[in-house]
Amino acid sequence: MKREKERGGTPVRGLLPLILLLGLWELTGDPASPYFPPPSTWVDGLRPLVDGDKLLPAIGQTALTFLLGLSIATVVGAVVGTLVGASRPIDRALSPSLEFLRALPAASLVPVAALVLGYTTQMKLVVVVLPATWPILLTCRTARRTLSPVLLDTPRTLGLSRWHRTTKILTPALTPAVLLGVRVAAPLALIITLLVEIVTRVDGLGAVLGAAQASFLSAQVYGLLTIAGVLGFLVNWVVTRAETAVSRRMRGTT
Amino acid sequence: MTPTISCDDLAVTLPGASGPVHILRGVTLAVEKAEFVSILGTSGSGKTTLLRVLGGLLPASGGTVRCDDTAISGPPEGVVTVFQDYAHSLLPWRTVRRNVALGIEARLPKSERDERVDEALTMVGLLDRAEEYPWRLSGGMQQRVQIARALATRPRVLLMDEPFGALDAMTKASLQDQLQQVQELTGTTIVFVTHDVEEAVYLSDRLVVLNGSPADIGLSLEIPLPRPRHQITTKERPDYLELRHRVYEALGHTVGEPARG
Ligand SMILES: Nc1ncnc2c1ncn2[C@@H]1O[C@H](COP(=O)(O)OP(=O)(O)OP(=O)(O)O)[C@@H](O)[C@H]1O
Ligand SMILES: [Mg+2]
């Protein structure tokens, strides 16, 4: 019980300082300020987007890119990580390249991807998938490498088919590691989704945010920023809870 | 009689930190049907390695390994290994019942599967813990779950790697007797790795001692003690004591010299 609170976080009480800060801002802020409009003006700033039916589709686009990108990254990372971790020679041969690619800043991919794929949703996906794959791939590789040989021998001696060995032993044994990777990758994927949208103006919340900034609609910028923040917070909360719950069940620790 | 499981001039070489290590060389062993053979040896002598080769889990580097006259490539059907490292052999995300069902759930309908699981758990005295998770059980109980899982598949050959090493003397004695009963009932062939001399002599029809590096079979000894055996009376027999004496000698102990360390 105790650990759950620590790791999952209590959403409301933990946010108290932030809420206090916003309250202070509201009380002292000048509604006419071009840089720091107080929170009450943010809702008004968002109104044109809501009326023009632009806000929800934008959130939908961002969520779609994020979820699709994270899903692809999870599958690719888990499969490649497992394969690499299963073989010492392959692992040793690929490790330096993997470390290098991981260190490559995600933002630097945007120009290349835009050059090759144009300003499209595919381009957005590619830019999100690549960096989000690494944390999952690396945790999965390590977990596969350190898997007990006895655990792998067990289904063999009991005569399980290759398919059942994968679904009944390997997959559950590696799931906590995959989710650990997802926990790191999810916030990263969201940041990059927004970033690529801001930079390229291709659909989504980031594109709207970029446009608002270019038109000096500062109240709208803060409003959108708040929405992005809430999204990020929700994503983080969900993956953390999922990871904690599943790893406890799979690893069998209390 | 044709041997159930056998190896001839077996050699095993594994990669070590500084080049390949020769672990077994020239090991020849044939286990008859329904025979109980123990493999004894000091720690690191290659007992687990030999058992893994017999179970089809590790390919031989040289020589032949056969099960019923067919060369082994992978674990043969009906040959089940019980591992020394029980903690990593049980699946922590499955209950005891579902762990025991692992080897039969894809082959049997649910009713028959439940029956077999109950039967196997009864044999090791853990039926009342069936819905528990294995990590909530003691080490000895976990090992019994692993044994139950092997028994549930009704194996023809049971390869056991120090199965009772983690148990207290009383549980050990009672499981030894249960194992003898199971074998008597089912006619299972058992290859039993241990470093407990008393246990090996008490249980076996024959025992072999692995020694040297690379290891080979240093002593192969028939144990003609009458069956059924009994924990107290069998261990008081002069021929039991004589056999025990010979095994200790083969393991390098000498009479008249106090044990050191
Ligand atoms: N996967 C492996 N790779 C390389 N060497 C190994 C491997 N497994 C075991 N060995 C080596 O083989 C030798 C025999 O090991 P093995 O586990 O068969 O001994 P054992 O007789 O079962 O010992 P114990 O009684 O402690 O279980 C040891 O020297 C060990 O270091
Ligand atoms: Mg061993």
Coordinates of C-alpha atoms and ligand atoms in Angstrom, one line a residue:
Chain A
M1 CA 0.0 0.0 0.0
K2 CA 2.7 2.4 1.1
R3 CA 4.9 1.8 -1.9
E4 CA 1.9 2.3 -4.3
K5 CA 1.5 5.8 -3.0
E6 CA 5.1 6.6 -3.4
R7 CA 5.4 5.4 -6.9
G8 CA 2.0 6.1 -8.3
G9 CA 1.9 9.5 -6.7
T10 CA -1.3 11.1 -5.2
P11 CA -2.4 13.3 -8.0
V12 CA -4.1 16.1 -6.1
R13 CA -2.0 16.6 -3.0
G14 CA 1.2 16.5 -5.0
L15 CA 0.0 19.3 -7.2
L16 CA -0.8 21.7 -4.4
P17 CA 2.3 23.9 -4.8
L18 CA 1.5 24.3 -8.5
I19 CA -2.1 25.2 -7.8
L20 CA -0.9 27.7 -5.1
L21 CA 1.5 29.3 -7.6
L22 CA -1.2 29.6 -10.2
G23 CA -3.5 31.2 -7.6
L24 CA -0.7 33.7 -6.7
W25 CA -0.3 34.5 -10.4
E26 CA -4.0 35.1 -10.8
L27 CA -4.0 37.5 -7.9
T28 CA -1.0 39.5 -8.9
G29 CA -1.1 39.2 -12.7
D30 CA -2.0 42.0 -15.1
P31 CA -4.7 40.8 -17.5
A32 CA -3.3 43.1 -20.2
S33 CA 0.3 41.7 -19.9
P34 CA 1.5 40.5 -23.3
Y35 CA 3.9 37.9 -21.7
F36 CA 2.4 36.7 -18.5
P37 CA -1.4 36.9 -18.7
P38 CA -3.1 35.5 -15.6
P39 CA -4.7 32.0 -15.7
S40 CA -8.3 33.3 -15.9
T41 CA -7.6 34.8 -19.3
W42 CA -6.3 31.4 -20.6
V43 CA -9.8 30.0 -21.0
D44 CA -10.9 33.0 -23.0
G45 CA -7.7 32.6 -25.1
L46 CA -8.7 29.1 -26.0
R47 CA -12.3 30.0 -26.8
P48 CA -11.7 30.8 -30.6
L49 CA -10.2 27.3 -31.0
V50 CA -13.1 25.6 -29.3
D51 CA -15.6 27.7 -31.3
G52 CA -13.8 27.0 -34.5
D53 CA -13.9 23.3 -33.6
K54 CA -10.1 23.1 -33.8
L55 CA -9.0 22.1 -30.3
L56 CA -10.4 18.6 -30.0
P57 CA -9.2 17.5 -33.4
A58 CA -5.8 18.9 -32.6
I59 CA -5.7 16.9 -29.3
G60 CA -6.9 13.9 -31.2
Q61 CA -4.1 14.2 -33.8
T62 CA -1.5 14.5 -31.1
A63 CA -2.9 11.6 -29.1
L64 CA -3.0 9.5 -32.2
T65 CA 0.6 10.2 -33.2
F66 CA 1.7 9.7 -29.6
L67 CA -0.2 6.4 -29.1
L68 CA 0.6 4.9 -32.5
G69 CA 4.3 6.0 -32.2
L70 CA 4.6 4.5 -28.7
S71 CA 2.9 1.3 -29.7
I72 CA 5.2 0.8 -32.7
A73 CA 8.2 1.7 -30.5
T74 CA 7.1 -0.9 -27.9
V75 CA 6.7 -3.7 -30.4
V76 CA 9.9 -2.9 -32.3
G77 CA 11.9 -2.3 -29.1
A78 CA 10.6 -5.4 -27.4
V79 CA 11.2 -7.7 -30.3
V80 CA 14.6 -6.3 -31.3
G81 CA 15.8 -6.1 -27.7
T82 CA 14.8 -9.7 -27.0
L83 CA 16.6 -10.9 -30.1
V84 CA 19.8 -8.9 -29.4
G85 CA 19.8 -9.9 -25.8
A86 CA 19.4 -13.6 -26.6
S87 CA 22.8 -13.8 -28.4
R88 CA 26.1 -12.8 -26.8
P89 CA 27.9 -12.3 -30.2
I90 CA 25.1 -10.2 -31.7
D91 CA 24.8 -8.2 -28.5
R92 CA 28.5 -7.5 -28.4
A93 CA 28.6 -6.6 -32.1
L94 CA 25.7 -4.2 -31.9
S95 CA 26.1 -2.6 -28.5
P96 CA 28.3 0.3 -29.6
S97 CA 26.1 1.2 -32.5
L98 CA 23.0 1.0 -30.3
E99 CA 24.6 3.3 -27.7
F100 CA 25.5 5.8 -30.4
L101 CA 22.1 5.9 -31.9
R102 CA 20.5 6.2 -28.5
A103 CA 22.7 9.3 -27.7
L104 CA 21.6 11.0 -31.0
P105 CA 19.3 13.9 -30.0
A106 CA 15.7 13.2 -31.1
A107 CA 15.2 16.8 -32.4
S108 CA 18.1 16.4 -34.9
L109 CA 16.0 13.8 -36.7
V110 CA 13.3 16.3 -37.7
P111 CA 15.1 17.9 -40.6
V112 CA 16.2 14.5 -42.0
A113 CA 12.8 13.0 -41.7
A114 CA 11.1 16.0 -43.2
L115 CA 13.5 16.0 -46.1
V116 CA 12.9 12.3 -46.8
L117 CA 9.2 12.0 -46.0
G118 CA 7.9 15.6 -46.4
Y119 CA 5.6 17.3 -44.0
T120 CA 3.4 14.3 -43.4
T121 CA 2.0 12.2 -40.5
Q122 CA 4.4 9.4 -41.5
M123 CA 7.3 11.8 -40.9
K124 CA 5.9 12.6 -37.5
L125 CA 5.6 9.0 -36.6
V126 CA 9.1 8.2 -37.7
V127 CA 10.5 11.0 -35.6
V128 CA 8.5 9.8 -32.6
V129 CA 9.2 6.1 -33.0
L130 CA 13.0 6.2 -33.3
P131 CA 13.9 7.8 -30.0
A132 CA 11.0 6.1 -28.1
T133 CA 12.3 2.7 -29.2
W134 CA 15.7 2.9 -27.4
P135 CA 14.6 2.8 -23.7
I136 CA 12.4 -0.2 -24.5
L137 CA 15.0 -1.9 -26.6
L138 CA 17.7 -1.4 -24.0
T139 CA 15.8 -2.6 -20.9
C140 CA 14.4 -5.5 -22.9
R141 CA 17.9 -6.5 -24.1
T142 CA 19.3 -6.4 -20.5
A143 CA 16.4 -8.4 -19.2
R144 CA 16.7 -11.0 -21.8
R145 CA 20.5 -11.2 -21.3
T146 CA 20.1 -11.7 -17.5
L147 CA 17.2 -14.2 -17.8
S148 CA 18.0 -17.3 -15.8
P149 CA 19.0 -20.3 -18.1
V150 CA 16.9 -22.5 -15.8
L151 CA 13.8 -20.5 -16.6
L152 CA 14.4 -21.2 -20.3
D153 CA 15.3 -24.8 -19.8
T154 CA 12.1 -25.5 -17.8
P155 CA 9.6 -25.3 -20.7
R156 CA 12.0 -27.2 -22.9
T157 CA 12.2 -30.2 -20.6
L158 CA 8.4 -30.1 -20.1
G159 CA 8.0 -30.4 -23.9
L160 CA 6.4 -27.1 -24.6
S161 CA 6.3 -26.0 -28.2
R162 CA 8.3 -23.1 -29.4
W163 CA 5.2 -21.0 -29.6
H164 CA 4.2 -21.8 -26.0
R165 CA 7.7 -21.2 -24.8
T166 CA 7.4 -17.7 -26.2
T167 CA 3.9 -16.9 -25.0
K168 CA 3.9 -18.7 -21.7
I169 CA 7.5 -18.1 -20.5
L170 CA 9.4 -15.5 -22.4
T171 CA 6.6 -12.9 -22.8
P172 CA 5.5 -12.8 -19.2
A173 CA 9.1 -12.9 -18.0
L174 CA 10.1 -9.9 -20.1
T175 CA 6.9 -7.9 -19.7
P176 CA 8.0 -6.0 -16.6
A177 CA 11.2 -4.9 -18.4
V178 CA 9.2 -3.8 -21.5
L179 CA 6.9 -1.7 -19.3
L180 CA 9.8 -0.2 -17.5
G181 CA 11.1 0.9 -20.9
V182 CA 7.6 2.2 -21.8
R183 CA 7.6 4.2 -18.6
V184 CA 10.7 6.0 -19.8
A185 CA 9.7 6.2 -23.4
A186 CA 6.1 7.5 -22.9
P187 CA 6.9 11.0 -21.7
L188 CA 9.7 11.2 -24.2
A189 CA 7.3 10.2 -27.0
L190 CA 4.9 12.9 -26.0
I191 CA 7.5 15.6 -25.8
I192 CA 8.8 14.7 -29.2
T193 CA 5.3 14.5 -30.7
L194 CA 4.7 18.1 -29.5
L195 CA 8.1 19.2 -30.6
V196 CA 7.8 17.9 -34.1
E197 CA 4.4 19.4 -34.4
I198 CA 5.6 22.8 -33.2
V199 CA 8.6 22.7 -35.6
T200 CA 6.9 21.4 -38.7
R201 CA 3.3 22.7 -38.0
V202 CA 1.9 19.4 -39.2
D203 CA -1.4 18.9 -37.4
G204 CA -1.9 18.4 -33.6
L205 CA -1.7 20.4 -30.4
G206 CA 1.9 21.4 -31.1
A207 CA 1.0 22.9 -34.5
V208 CA -1.8 25.0 -32.9
L209 CA 0.6 26.0 -30.2
G210 CA 3.2 27.1 -32.7
A211 CA 0.6 29.1 -34.6
A212 CA -0.7 30.8 -31.5
Q213 CA 2.9 31.8 -30.6
A214 CA 3.5 33.2 -34.0
S215 CA 0.4 35.3 -33.7
F216 CA 1.3 36.5 -30.2
L217 CA -1.8 35.1 -28.7
S218 CA -0.1 34.6 -25.3
A219 CA -3.2 33.7 -23.3
Q220 CA -3.9 30.9 -25.9
V221 CA -0.3 29.7 -25.7
Y222 CA -0.6 29.3 -21.9
G223 CA -4.0 27.6 -22.3
L224 CA -2.5 25.1 -24.8
L225 CA 0.5 24.6 -22.6
T226 CA -1.8 23.7 -19.7
I227 CA -3.5 21.1 -21.8
A228 CA -0.2 19.7 -22.9
G229 CA 0.9 19.6 -19.3
V230 CA -2.2 17.8 -18.2
L231 CA -1.8 15.3 -21.0
G232 CA 1.8 14.6 -20.0
F233 CA 0.8 14.2 -16.4
L234 CA -1.9 11.7 -17.3
V235 CA 0.4 9.7 -19.5
N236 CA 3.0 9.5 -16.8
W237 CA 0.5 8.6 -14.2
V238 CA -1.0 5.8 -16.3
V239 CA 2.2 4.2 -17.3
T240 CA 3.7 4.4 -13.8
R241 CA 0.6 2.7 -12.3
A242 CA 0.6 0.1 -15.0
E243 CA 4.3 -0.7 -14.6
T244 CA 4.0 -1.0 -10.9
A245 CA 1.0 -3.2 -10.9
V246 CA 2.3 -5.5 -13.6
S247 CA 5.8 -5.8 -12.4
R248 CA 4.5 -6.7 -8.9
R249 CA 2.4 -9.4 -10.4
M250 CA 5.0 -10.8 -12.7
R251 CA 8.0 -10.7 -10.5
G252 CA 6.0 -11.9 -7.5
T253 CA 7.4 -9.4 -5.0
T254 CA 5.1 -8.0 -2.4
Chain B
M1 CA 17.4 -55.2 -21.9
T2 CA 18.0 -52.0 -23.9
P3 CA 19.0 -49.0 -21.9
T4 CA 16.4 -46.2 -21.5
I5 CA 18.9 -43.5 -21.6
S6 CA 22.6 -43.7 -22.2
C7 CA 25.8 -41.9 -23.2
D8 CA 28.9 -43.3 -24.7
D9 CA 32.3 -41.8 -24.5
L10 CA 30.7 -38.5 -23.8
A11 CA 32.8 -35.3 -23.8
V12 CA 31.6 -31.8 -22.9
T13 CA 33.6 -28.7 -23.4
L14 CA 32.2 -25.3 -22.5
P15 CA 33.6 -21.8 -23.0
G16 CA 35.3 -20.4 -20.0
A17 CA 36.8 -17.0 -19.1
S18 CA 40.2 -18.2 -20.4
G19 CA 39.4 -20.4 -23.4
P20 CA 37.4 -23.7 -23.6
V21 CA 37.1 -25.8 -20.4
H22 CA 36.9 -29.5 -20.6
I23 CA 34.3 -30.5 -18.1
L24 CA 33.5 -34.1 -18.9
R25 CA 35.6 -36.7 -20.9
G26 CA 35.0 -40.3 -21.7
V27 CA 31.8 -40.7 -19.7
T28 CA 30.0 -43.9 -20.5
L29 CA 26.8 -44.6 -18.7
A30 CA 23.7 -46.7 -19.5
V31 CA 20.6 -46.5 -17.4
E32 CA 18.1 -49.4 -17.6
K33 CA 14.4 -49.1 -17.6
A34 CA 13.0 -48.6 -14.0
E35 CA 16.5 -48.4 -12.7
F36 CA 17.5 -45.8 -10.0
V37 CA 21.0 -44.5 -10.7
S38 CA 22.6 -41.9 -8.5
I39 CA 25.4 -39.6 -9.7
L40 CA 27.7 -38.5 -6.9
G41 CA 30.6 -36.0 -7.0
T42 CA 32.0 -33.0 -5.3
S43 CA 30.8 -29.5 -6.1
G44 CA 31.8 -28.4 -9.6
S45 CA 32.6 -31.9 -10.7
G46 CA 30.1 -31.7 -13.6
K47 CA 27.0 -33.5 -12.3
T48 CA 24.6 -30.8 -13.4
T49 CA 26.4 -30.7 -16.8
L50 CA 26.0 -34.5 -17.3
L51 CA 22.4 -34.3 -16.3
R52 CA 21.7 -31.5 -18.8
V53 CA 23.3 -33.5 -21.6
L54 CA 21.2 -36.6 -20.7
G55 CA 18.1 -34.4 -20.6
G56 CA 18.8 -33.0 -24.1
L57 CA 19.3 -29.5 -22.7
L58 CA 23.0 -29.2 -23.6
P59 CA 24.5 -30.7 -26.7
A60 CA 27.4 -33.1 -26.2
S61 CA 30.8 -31.9 -27.6
G62 CA 31.8 -35.5 -28.3
G63 CA 30.5 -39.0 -28.1
T64 CA 26.8 -40.1 -28.3
V65 CA 23.8 -39.7 -26.2
R66 CA 20.8 -41.9 -26.7
C67 CA 17.3 -42.3 -25.5
D68 CA 15.7 -45.7 -26.4
D69 CA 18.3 -46.1 -29.2
T70 CA 17.6 -42.8 -30.9
A71 CA 20.2 -40.1 -30.7
I72 CA 19.2 -37.1 -28.6
S73 CA 18.9 -33.7 -30.1
G74 CA 16.8 -31.7 -27.7
P75 CA 14.8 -33.0 -24.7
P76 CA 13.2 -36.3 -25.6
E77 CA 9.5 -36.8 -24.9
G78 CA 8.9 -38.3 -21.5
V79 CA 12.3 -37.3 -20.1
V80 CA 11.8 -34.5 -17.5
T81 CA 14.5 -32.7 -15.6
V82 CA 14.0 -31.4 -12.0
F83 CA 16.4 -28.5 -11.6
Q84 CA 18.7 -27.8 -8.7
D85 CA 17.8 -24.1 -9.0
Y86 CA 14.1 -24.4 -8.1
A87 CA 13.7 -20.7 -7.4
H88 CA 14.2 -19.8 -11.1
S89 CA 12.4 -22.8 -12.4
L90 CA 9.0 -21.9 -11.0
L91 CA 7.0 -19.1 -12.7
P92 CA 6.3 -16.4 -10.1
W93 CA 3.3 -15.1 -12.0
R94 CA 1.5 -18.5 -11.8
T95 CA 0.0 -20.1 -8.8
V96 CA 1.3 -23.5 -7.6
R97 CA -1.6 -25.2 -9.4
R98 CA -0.9 -23.5 -12.7
N99 CA 2.9 -24.1 -12.3
V100 CA 2.3 -27.8 -11.9
A101 CA -0.1 -27.8 -14.9
L102 CA 2.5 -26.2 -17.1
G103 CA 3.7 -29.4 -18.8
I104 CA 0.3 -30.9 -19.4
E105 CA -2.1 -28.0 -19.9
A106 CA -1.6 -27.9 -23.7
R107 CA -2.2 -31.7 -24.0
L108 CA -5.0 -32.6 -21.7
P109 CA -8.6 -31.4 -21.2
K110 CA -9.2 -29.4 -18.1
S111 CA -10.9 -32.1 -16.0
E112 CA -8.1 -34.5 -16.5
R113 CA -5.5 -31.8 -16.0
D114 CA -7.0 -30.9 -12.6
E115 CA -7.0 -34.5 -11.6
R116 CA -3.4 -35.0 -12.5
V117 CA -2.3 -31.8 -10.7
D118 CA -4.2 -32.7 -7.6
E119 CA -2.7 -36.2 -7.7
A120 CA 0.9 -34.8 -8.1
L121 CA 0.4 -32.2 -5.4
T122 CA -1.0 -34.9 -3.0
M123 CA 2.2 -36.9 -3.6
V124 CA 4.4 -34.1 -2.4
G125 CA 2.0 -33.1 0.3
L126 CA 1.1 -29.6 -1.0
L127 CA -2.5 -29.9 -2.1
D128 CA -3.6 -27.4 0.5
R129 CA -1.2 -24.7 -1.0
A130 CA -2.4 -25.2 -4.6
E131 CA -3.8 -21.6 -4.9
E132 CA -0.7 -20.0 -3.3
Y133 CA 2.0 -18.3 -5.3
P134 CA 5.4 -20.1 -5.2
W135 CA 7.3 -17.2 -3.8
R136 CA 5.1 -17.4 -0.7
L137 CA 6.4 -20.9 0.0
S138 CA 9.6 -22.0 1.7
G139 CA 12.5 -23.3 -0.4
G140 CA 11.8 -26.9 0.4
M141 CA 8.1 -26.4 -0.6
Q142 CA 9.1 -24.8 -3.8
Q143 CA 11.3 -27.7 -4.7
R144 CA 8.4 -30.1 -4.0
V145 CA 6.2 -28.0 -6.4
Q146 CA 8.9 -28.5 -9.0
I147 CA 8.9 -32.3 -8.4
A148 CA 5.1 -32.3 -8.6
R149 CA 5.2 -30.5 -11.9
A150 CA 7.5 -33.2 -13.3
L151 CA 5.4 -36.0 -11.9
A152 CA 2.2 -34.5 -13.4
T153 CA 3.6 -35.2 -16.8
R154 CA 4.0 -39.0 -15.9
P155 CA 7.5 -39.1 -17.1
R156 CA 9.3 -42.3 -18.2
V157 CA 12.6 -40.9 -17.1
L158 CA 13.1 -38.5 -14.3
L159 CA 16.4 -36.6 -14.1
M160 CA 16.7 -35.0 -10.7
D161 CA 19.5 -32.5 -9.8
E162 CA 20.0 -32.4 -6.1
P163 CA 16.3 -32.3 -5.5
F164 CA 16.5 -32.6 -1.8
G165 CA 19.5 -30.5 -1.2
A166 CA 17.5 -27.6 0.3
L167 CA 15.5 -29.7 2.7
D168 CA 15.7 -30.5 6.4
A169 CA 16.5 -34.0 7.4
M170 CA 13.0 -35.0 8.2
T171 CA 11.3 -33.7 5.1
K172 CA 14.2 -35.2 3.1
A173 CA 13.7 -38.6 4.6
S174 CA 9.9 -38.6 3.9
L175 CA 10.4 -37.4 0.3
Q176 CA 13.0 -40.0 -0.3
D177 CA 10.5 -42.7 0.8
Q178 CA 7.8 -41.1 -1.3
L179 CA 10.1 -41.1 -4.3
Q180 CA 10.7 -44.8 -3.8
Q181 CA 7.0 -45.4 -3.7
V182 CA 6.3 -43.4 -6.8
Q183 CA 9.0 -45.3 -8.6
E184 CA 7.7 -48.7 -7.4
L185 CA 4.2 -47.7 -8.6
T186 CA 5.1 -46.1 -11.9
G187 CA 8.3 -47.9 -12.9
T188 CA 9.9 -44.5 -13.7
T189 CA 13.6 -44.6 -14.5
I190 CA 15.4 -42.1 -12.2
V191 CA 18.8 -40.5 -12.6
F192 CA 19.4 -38.7 -9.3
V193 CA 22.3 -36.3 -8.8
T194 CA 23.3 -35.7 -5.2
H195 CA 26.4 -35.1 -3.0
D196 CA 24.8 -36.8 -0.1
V197 CA 26.5 -40.3 0.2
E198 CA 23.9 -41.8 2.6
E199 CA 21.1 -40.6 0.3
A200 CA 22.7 -42.1 -2.8
V201 CA 23.3 -45.5 -1.2
Y202 CA 19.9 -45.6 0.4
L203 CA 17.9 -44.8 -2.8
S204 CA 19.9 -46.3 -5.6
D205 CA 20.1 -49.6 -7.5
R206 CA 23.5 -48.4 -8.7
L207 CA 25.6 -45.3 -8.1
V208 CA 28.4 -43.7 -10.1
V209 CA 31.0 -41.3 -8.8
L210 CA 32.2 -38.5 -11.0
N211 CA 35.7 -37.3 -10.3
G212 CA 38.8 -35.7 -11.9
S213 CA 39.0 -32.7 -14.2
P214 CA 37.8 -33.2 -16.8
A215 CA 35.6 -35.6 -15.0
D216 CA 34.9 -39.2 -15.8
I217 CA 33.2 -42.0 -13.9
G218 CA 35.6 -43.1 -11.1
L219 CA 33.5 -45.7 -9.5
S220 CA 30.4 -47.5 -10.5
L221 CA 28.8 -49.5 -7.7
E222 CA 25.8 -51.8 -7.6
I223 CA 23.7 -51.5 -4.5
P224 CA 22.1 -54.9 -4.0
L225 CA 20.2 -53.9 -0.8
P226 CA 16.8 -55.5 -0.6
R227 CA 13.7 -53.4 -1.3
P228 CA 11.5 -51.9 0.1
R229 CA 14.1 -50.0 2.0
H230 CA 13.5 -48.5 5.4
Q231 CA 15.1 -45.4 6.8
I232 CA 16.1 -47.1 10.1
T233 CA 16.6 -50.7 9.4
T234 CA 18.2 -50.5 6.0
K235 CA 20.7 -48.0 7.3
E236 CA 21.7 -50.4 10.1
R237 CA 22.5 -53.2 7.8
P238 CA 26.2 -54.1 7.7
D239 CA 26.1 -54.3 3.8
Y240 CA 24.7 -50.7 3.8
L241 CA 27.6 -49.6 6.0
E242 CA 30.1 -51.4 3.9
L243 CA 28.8 -49.8 0.6
R244 CA 28.7 -46.4 2.3
H245 CA 32.3 -46.9 3.3
R246 CA 33.4 -47.7 -0.2
V247 CA 31.7 -44.6 -1.6
Y248 CA 33.3 -42.3 0.9
E249 CA 36.7 -43.8 -0.1
A250 CA 36.0 -43.3 -3.7
L251 CA 35.2 -39.6 -2.9
G252 CA 38.7 -39.3 -1.4
H253 CA 38.0 -39.7 2.3
T254 CA 40.4 -41.9 4.3
V255 CA 39.7 -43.9 7.4
G256 CA 41.5 -42.9 10.6
E257 CA 42.0 -39.3 9.7
P258 CA 39.7 -36.8 11.3
A259 CA 37.6 -34.7 8.9
R260 CA 39.1 -31.3 8.3
G261 CA 37.6 -27.9 7.7
Ligands
LIG1 N1 27.3 -22.6 -18.8 C1 28.5 -22.9 -18.4 N2 29.6 -22.3 -19.1 C2 30.8 -22.6 -18.8 N3 31.2 -23.4 -17.8 C3 30.2 -23.9 -17.0 C4 28.8 -23.7 -17.3 N4 28.1 -24.4 -16.4 C5 29.0 -25.0 -15.6 N5 30.3 -24.7 -16.0 C6 31.5 -25.3 -15.3 O1 31.4 -26.7 -15.4 C7 31.9 -27.3 -14.2 C8 30.9 -28.2 -13.6 O2 29.7 -27.5 -13.3 P1 28.4 -28.3 -12.8 O3 27.4 -27.3 -12.6 O4 28.1 -29.4 -13.7 O5 28.9 -28.9 -11.4 P2 28.1 -29.7 -10.3 O6 28.8 -31.0 -10.1 O7 26.7 -29.7 -10.6 O8 28.3 -28.8 -9.0 P3 27.3 -28.6 -7.7 O9 27.4 -29.8 -6.9 O10 27.9 -27.4 -7.1 O11 26.0 -28.3 -8.3 C9 32.2 -26.1 -13.3 O12 33.6 -26.0 -13.3 C10 31.5 -24.9 -13.9 O13 32.3 -23.8 -13.7
MG2 MG 24.9 -28.9 -9.9

